[in-house]
Structure formats: C-alpha cells, structure tokens
mmCIF file of C-alpha atoms in Angstrom:
data_model
loop_
_atom_site.group_PDB
_atom_site.id
_atom_site.type_symbol
_atom_site.label_atom_id
_atom_site.label_comp_id
_atom_site.label_asym_id
_atom_site.label_seq_id
_atom_site.Cartn_x
_atom_site.Cartn_y
_atom_site.Cartn_z
ATOM 1 C CA MET L 17 113.615 97.675 102.270
ATOM 2 C CA GLU L 18 113.510 96.017 105.686
ATOM 3 C CA ILE L 19 110.052 95.155 107.036
ATOM 4 C CA ASN L 20 109.333 96.606 110.472
ATOM 5 C CA THR L 21 109.327 93.837 113.102
ATOM 6 C CA ALA L 22 105.911 94.942 114.377
ATOM 7 C CA ASN L 23 104.417 94.482 110.890
ATOM 8 C CA LYS L 24 106.257 91.334 109.840
ATOM 9 C CA GLN L 25 103.850 88.799 111.339
ATOM 10 C CA HIS L 26 100.817 90.525 109.834
ATOM 11 C CA ILE L 27 102.414 90.734 106.403
ATOM 12 C CA HIS L 28 103.437 87.077 106.594
ATOM 13 C CA GLU L 29 99.879 86.059 107.509
ATOM 14 C CA LEU L 30 98.410 88.053 104.617
ATOM 15 C CA LEU L 31 100.938 86.653 102.141
ATOM 16 C CA ILE L 32 100.462 83.070 103.295
ATOM 17 C CA GLU L 33 96.680 83.351 103.098
ATOM 18 C CA ASN L 34 96.754 84.907 99.627
ATOM 19 C CA LEU L 35 99.392 82.573 98.198
ATOM 20 C CA LYS L 36 97.626 79.485 99.571
ATOM 21 C CA LEU L 37 94.386 80.615 97.927
ATOM 22 C CA ARG L 38 96.269 81.179 94.677
ATOM 23 C CA LEU L 39 97.960 77.782 94.999
ATOM 24 C CA HIS L 40 94.601 76.040 95.281
ATOM 25 C CA LYS L 41 93.106 78.076 92.431
ATOM 26 C CA TYR L 42 95.954 78.258 89.902
ATOM 27 C CA GLY L 43 98.552 75.674 90.977
ATOM 28 C CA LYS L 44 96.847 72.434 89.938
ATOM 29 C CA GLY L 45 98.831 70.910 87.098
ATOM 30 C CA THR L 46 101.682 73.417 87.226
ATOM 31 C CA VAL L 47 102.882 73.534 90.835
ATOM 32 C CA TYR L 48 101.318 70.269 92.047
ATOM 33 C CA THR L 49 99.494 67.299 90.548
ATOM 34 C CA ASN L 50 98.172 65.394 93.569
ATOM 35 C CA ASP L 51 97.212 65.932 97.209
ATOM 36 C CA THR L 52 100.611 64.842 98.535
ATOM 37 C CA GLU L 53 102.395 67.411 96.371
ATOM 38 C CA LEU L 54 99.831 70.052 97.362
ATOM 39 C CA GLU L 55 100.457 69.379 101.054
ATOM 40 C CA TYR L 56 104.212 69.648 100.496
ATOM 41 C CA GLN L 57 103.798 72.916 98.547
ATOM 42 C CA LEU L 58 101.589 74.395 101.278
ATOM 43 C CA GLU L 59 104.158 73.569 103.962
ATOM 44 C CA SER L 60 107.018 74.844 101.814
ATOM 45 C CA LEU L 61 105.187 78.079 101.054
ATOM 46 C CA ASP L 62 104.505 78.644 104.754
ATOM 47 C CA VAL L 63 108.187 78.202 105.688
ATOM 48 C CA THR L 64 109.424 80.276 102.752
ATOM 49 C CA VAL L 65 107.167 83.245 103.522
ATOM 50 C CA LYS L 66 107.995 83.188 107.242
ATOM 51 C CA HIS L 67 111.679 83.626 106.383
ATOM 52 C CA THR L 68 111.119 86.870 104.479
ATOM 53 C CA ASN L 69 112.455 90.032 106.103
ATOM 54 C CA THR L 70 112.483 92.540 103.252
ATOM 55 C CA ILE L 71 110.441 93.528 100.222
ATOM 56 C CA GLU L 72 113.257 91.998 98.162
ATOM 57 C CA ASP L 73 112.710 88.660 99.939
ATOM 58 C CA ILE L 74 108.975 88.850 99.232
ATOM 59 C CA ASN L 75 109.756 89.695 95.610
ATOM 60 C CA ASP L 76 111.866 86.518 95.407
ATOM 61 C CA VAL L 77 108.911 84.492 96.741
ATOM 62 C CA VAL L 78 106.539 86.112 94.240
ATOM 63 C CA ILE L 79 108.939 85.263 91.419
ATOM 64 C CA GLU L 80 109.365 81.698 92.740
ATOM 65 C CA TYR L 81 105.576 81.244 92.687
ATOM 66 C CA SER L 82 105.053 83.220 89.463
ATOM 67 C CA GLU L 83 102.709 80.528 88.071
ATOM 68 C CA LEU L 84 100.137 81.640 90.644
ATOM 69 C CA PHE L 85 99.853 85.167 89.254
ATOM 70 C CA ASN L 86 97.870 85.158 86.054
ATOM 71 C CA GLU L 87 96.569 88.711 86.173
ATOM 72 C CA PRO L 88 97.293 90.823 83.094
ATOM 73 C CA MET L 89 100.365 92.947 83.740
ATOM 74 C CA THR L 90 101.634 96.153 82.253
ATOM 75 C CA VAL L 91 104.713 98.213 82.989
ATOM 76 C CA ASP L 92 102.732 99.908 85.785
ATOM 77 C CA THR L 93 101.288 96.721 87.308
ATOM 78 C CA ASN L 94 104.112 94.188 87.010
ATOM 79 C CA ILE L 95 104.091 92.329 90.328
ATOM 80 C CA PHE L 96 107.519 90.835 89.636
ATOM 81 C CA THR L 97 109.318 94.153 90.155
ATOM 82 C CA LEU L 98 110.158 95.502 93.617
ATOM 83 C CA GLU L 99 107.641 98.300 93.159
ATOM 84 C CA GLY L 100 105.008 95.844 91.964
ATOM 85 C CA THR L 101 105.647 93.545 94.917
ATOM 86 C CA MET L 102 105.369 96.461 97.337
ATOM 87 C CA ASN L 103 102.048 97.436 95.751
ATOM 88 C CA TYR L 104 100.874 93.798 95.976
ATOM 89 C CA VAL L 105 101.643 93.737 99.725
ATOM 90 C CA LEU L 106 99.979 97.118 100.276
ATOM 91 C CA ASN L 107 96.940 95.927 98.338
ATOM 92 C CA LEU L 108 96.670 92.826 100.555
ATOM 93 C CA ALA L 109 96.863 95.006 103.672
ATOM 94 C CA LEU L 110 94.243 97.430 102.357
ATOM 95 C CA GLU L 111 91.903 94.602 101.369
ATOM 96 C CA TYR L 112 92.239 93.161 104.867
ATOM 97 C CA TYR L 113 91.637 96.554 106.447
ATOM 98 C CA THR L 114 88.555 97.090 104.297
ATOM 99 C CA ARG L 115 87.148 93.676 105.260
ATOM 100 C CA PHE L 116 87.848 94.362 108.938
ATOM 101 C CA LYS L 117 86.491 97.902 108.869
ATOM 102 C CA HIS L 118 83.337 96.773 107.095
ATOM 103 C CA LYS L 119 83.162 93.320 108.668
ATOM 104 C CA ASP L 120 79.379 93.403 108.811
ATOM 105 C CA LEU L 121 79.320 93.607 105.006
ATOM 106 C CA TYR L 122 81.626 90.622 104.522
ATOM 107 C CA ARG L 123 80.955 88.394 107.522
ATOM 108 C CA PRO L 124 77.295 87.963 108.496
ATOM 109 C CA GLU L 125 78.249 86.408 111.849
ATOM 110 C CA PHE L 126 79.283 89.888 113.038
ATOM 111 C CA ASN L 127 75.812 91.356 112.424
#
C-alpha cells in the first residue's frame, strides 16, 4: 500500500521519533554498545525511515529493528505483519493527534 505523498513526511517524523525512543530504551547491548555505535544507528535509522514509501517498506524497517519491540504479541497484535505494522503506524498517528488535541494536558507550556 503506497503512502500518500501528503502524509509521508508526517508518518516518517512519527516513526523516526518513536524508533529513536525505542532505540535509546531497548537497544543498549543489542543494537549498540557505545555512544559511537548509537550515533551511527540513529543516523542509519533516520535515512532508512525516510526512504520508506509503502506500508511494506515500513514493515521491513520494523522487522529490521525487531529488537526494539518487546511488547507481548498475539496473532491479533503482531507488529511484524503488514496488518500489525499498519496498526502500529495508525496508533502513532492517533497518539500524536491526542497529544495535540489535548496539548494542555500533556504540555504545561501551552496553558
């Protein structure tokens, strides 16, 4: 499924933000071992995500960085399937929308 050009930048930003957070939280010892490797992984992740054009491409990235997803998975919540990846992306977008819509709840500087 091709990602609409108008949405591509927003989806890339959400993916990069989420995967970088996951890299910092879950990647130590598996994806990187020192700050130099972390910096390389962050740059690589950024480039890799920006080259995605379809849900299939995003699914490949999710599989490539599978060590960063340690949530319990069932048949219905497996992020490594196309359907699971699509739900992951939709969840990121909805979380962002919720934070934006209710920004005063999440970001005191907007109060």
